Structures are given as C-alpha cells and as structure tokens.
mmCIF file of C-alpha atoms in Angstrom:
data_model
loop_
_atom_site.group_PDB
_atom_site.id
_atom_site.type_symbol
_atom_site.label_atom_id
_atom_site.label_comp_id
_atom_site.label_asym_id
_atom_site.label_seq_id
_atom_site.Cartn_x
_atom_site.Cartn_y
_atom_site.Cartn_z
ATOM 1 C CA MET A 218 -10.665 -1.191 -0.454
ATOM 2 C CA ARG A 219 -6.831 -1.293 -0.828
ATOM 3 C CA VAL A 220 -3.969 -4.088 -1.526
ATOM 4 C CA ASP A 221 -0.541 -2.754 -1.029
ATOM 5 C CA GLY A 222 2.436 -3.331 -3.377
ATOM 6 C CA ASP A 223 2.903 -6.151 -5.783
ATOM 7 C CA GLU A 224 0.057 -8.208 -4.515
ATOM 8 C CA GLY A 225 -2.196 -5.370 -5.288
ATOM 9 C CA ARG A 226 -0.829 -5.057 -8.701
ATOM 10 C CA ARG A 227 -1.318 -8.844 -9.214
ATOM 11 C CA LEU A 228 -4.822 -8.512 -8.184
ATOM 12 C CA ALA A 229 -5.532 -5.422 -10.707
ATOM 13 C CA ASP A 230 -4.141 -7.843 -13.392
ATOM 14 C CA TRP A 231 -6.154 -10.544 -12.473
ATOM 15 C CA MET A 232 -9.340 -8.269 -12.099
ATOM 16 C CA GLU A 233 -8.516 -7.047 -15.623
ATOM 17 C CA SER A 234 -8.398 -10.672 -16.854
ATOM 18 C CA LEU A 235 -11.754 -11.960 -15.357
ATOM 19 C CA THR A 236 -13.813 -8.824 -16.517
ATOM 20 C CA GLY A 237 -12.416 -8.610 -20.056
ATOM 21 C CA GLY A 238 -10.474 -5.576 -19.419
ATOM 22 C CA ASP A 239 -13.031 -3.327 -17.311
ATOM 23 C CA PRO A 240 -13.028 -4.395 -13.745
ATOM 24 C CA GLY A 241 -14.386 -0.877 -12.397
ATOM 25 C CA PRO A 242 -12.370 2.185 -11.199
ATOM 26 C CA VAL A 243 -9.073 1.039 -9.655
ATOM 27 C CA VAL A 244 -6.416 3.735 -8.323
ATOM 28 C CA MET A 245 -2.755 3.140 -8.132
ATOM 29 C CA GLU A 246 -0.340 4.904 -5.748
ATOM 30 C CA ALA A 247 3.327 5.097 -7.036
ATOM 31 C CA ASN A 248 4.959 5.975 -3.862
ATOM 32 C CA GLY A 249 4.861 4.727 0.022
ATOM 33 C CA ARG A 250 2.925 1.334 0.270
ATOM 34 C CA ARG A 251 2.065 1.539 -3.512
ATOM 35 C CA GLY A 252 -1.496 1.086 -2.665
ATOM 36 C CA VAL A 253 -4.016 -0.303 -5.274
ATOM 37 C CA TYR A 254 -7.383 0.860 -4.433
ATOM 38 C CA PHE A 255 -10.305 -0.725 -5.689
ATOM 39 C CA LEU A 256 -13.505 1.450 -5.756
ATOM 40 C CA VAL A 257 -16.721 -0.454 -4.674
ATOM 41 C CA PRO A 258 -19.995 0.520 -3.389
ATOM 42 C CA PRO A 259 -20.233 2.224 0.001
ATOM 43 C CA GLY A 260 -20.531 -0.514 2.693
ATOM 44 C CA SER A 261 -19.907 -3.410 0.721
ATOM 45 C CA THR A 262 -16.748 -4.597 2.663
ATOM 46 C CA THR A 263 -18.414 -4.923 5.955
ATOM 47 C CA HIS A 264 -20.027 -8.131 7.354
ATOM 48 C CA ARG A 265 -17.382 -10.423 5.617
ATOM 49 C CA ALA A 266 -14.119 -11.998 6.057
ATOM 50 C CA TRP A 267 -11.366 -10.798 3.967
ATOM 51 C CA PRO A 268 -7.645 -12.441 3.321
ATOM 52 C CA ARG A 269 -4.987 -10.866 5.250
ATOM 53 C CA GLY A 270 -3.469 -7.878 3.302
ATOM 54 C CA VAL A 271 -6.628 -6.228 2.562
ATOM 55 C CA THR A 272 -7.541 -3.070 3.931
ATOM 56 C CA ARG A 273 -11.399 -2.171 3.931
ATOM 57 C CA PHE A 274 -12.229 1.558 4.482
ATOM 58 C CA ASN A 275 -15.537 1.933 6.107
ATOM 59 C CA ALA A 276 -16.916 4.790 7.898
ATOM 60 C CA GLY A 277 -18.777 4.599 11.323
ATOM 61 C CA PRO A 278 -19.252 6.461 14.864
ATOM 62 C CA ALA A 279 -15.628 8.146 15.703
ATOM 63 C CA HIS A 280 -14.085 6.265 12.485
ATOM 64 C CA VAL A 281 -14.164 8.068 9.169
ATOM 65 C CA SER A 282 -12.158 6.588 5.970
ATOM 66 C CA TYR A 283 -11.284 8.194 2.706
ATOM 67 C CA VAL A 284 -9.811 6.767 -0.526
ATOM 68 C CA PRO A 285 -7.276 9.058 -2.535
ATOM 69 C CA VAL A 286 -8.808 9.586 -6.078
ATOM 70 C CA PRO A 287 -6.697 11.102 -9.050
ATOM 71 C CA ALA A 288 -8.014 13.851 -11.155
ATOM 72 C CA LEU A 289 -9.582 12.266 -14.505
ATOM 73 C CA THR A 290 -7.138 14.415 -16.752
ATOM 74 C CA GLY A 291 -3.712 16.004 -15.976
ATOM 75 C CA LYS A 292 -1.018 14.913 -13.587
ATOM 76 C CA THR A 293 -1.944 13.841 -10.113
ATOM 77 C CA TRP A 294 1.468 12.074 -9.118
ATOM 78 C CA PRO A 295 1.564 9.929 -6.995
ATOM 79 C CA LEU A 296 -1.827 8.656 -7.916
ATOM 80 C CA SER A 297 -2.988 7.604 -11.168
ATOM 81 C CA TRP A 298 -5.923 5.596 -12.761
ATOM 82 C CA ARG A 299 -5.184 1.784 -13.547
ATOM 83 C CA PHE A 300 -8.755 1.887 -14.764
ATOM 84 C CA PRO A 301 -10.765 4.886 -14.993
ATOM 85 C CA PRO A 302 -14.294 5.028 -14.396
ATOM 86 C CA THR A 303 -16.036 4.270 -17.621
ATOM 87 C CA GLU A 304 -19.558 5.677 -16.387
ATOM 88 C CA PRO A 305 -21.427 7.125 -13.523
ATOM 89 C CA GLY A 306 -22.094 4.680 -10.888
ATOM 90 C CA ARG A 307 -19.971 1.948 -12.229
ATOM 91 C CA LEU A 308 -17.734 0.523 -9.433
ATOM 92 C CA VAL A 309 -16.028 -2.593 -8.884
ATOM 93 C CA HIS A 310 -18.183 -5.472 -8.030
ATOM 94 C CA PRO A 311 -17.288 -6.413 -4.393
ATOM 95 C CA LEU A 312 -18.195 -10.469 -4.587
ATOM 96 C CA LEU A 313 -16.088 -10.671 -7.620
ATOM 97 C CA LEU A 314 -13.227 -8.816 -6.100
ATOM 98 C CA ARG A 315 -13.404 -10.820 -2.769
ATOM 99 C CA SER A 316 -13.415 -14.204 -4.985
ATOM 100 C CA ALA A 317 -10.441 -12.777 -6.856
ATOM 101 C CA VAL A 318 -8.632 -11.806 -3.407
ATOM 102 C CA THR A 319 -9.355 -15.350 -1.731
ATOM 103 C CA GLU A 320 -8.187 -17.188 -4.788
ATOM 104 C CA LEU A 321 -5.349 -15.350 -5.600
ATOM 105 C CA PHE A 322 -3.845 -15.039 -1.920
ATOM 106 C CA ALA A 323 -5.250 -18.396 -0.755
ATOM 107 C CA ASP A 324 -2.513 -20.057 1.379
ATOM 108 C CA PRO A 325 -1.775 -23.377 -0.475
ATOM 109 C CA TYR A 326 -1.580 -25.095 2.937
ATOM 110 C CA GLY A 327 -5.028 -24.642 4.063
ATOM 111 C CA GLY A 328 -4.674 -21.004 5.942
ATOM 112 C CA ASN A 329 -5.729 -17.778 4.562
#
C-alpha cells in the first residue's frame, strides 16, 4: 500500500508512534511522488474501503502489481528503509494501518 508525499510521511510517523517504534517494514521514495510504501500481507487491502490518497497494490487477472524494495544494506537511492524488516514474516498490520489512515486523513466535516 502506498501513500504519497507529506501525507505518507505523516502516516509513517503516526504508525511509529502507535507501535512503539516498530510498525513493520516501510519503504520511502526520495523522488517522483515521494511514495511511502507500507508492506502488508498479500491480499490484506482488498475487500475494504480505504480513504482517498491510498494506493493499494493487488494482483489479479490481467493486473499485476509490484512494490519497489531497497536492498537491506548499501545504497539504493531513491529508495530507503524508513523501518527495515526486523524478522522474517513481520509486516505492517493492515487493520492498524487502515485505522491510522482513516483517523489521520478523516475529513473534519464528515466525508473521507
């Protein structure tokens, strides 16, 4: 899942705060859209509404998605780890992420 620009960086900060500093693996892009990629379990973003500004990556018939991932060590500009993987299989919790996105980007006037 990706959120671009300053909103993505705010979301990464919020997830860091909510999880005591370990939200799971998060990748940042330094150029272009300046995307922030939250690595979640495959298929975990489907079948739920997400607020505007969230790009979900799901593969399916005639549709393939990929997420850029930097090397764990060395230079891989424009990609870098905001939060590197800490153990095999550890990913960002999708329900916590969805709650954080919804709270952070909620429209104060009632719409999302």
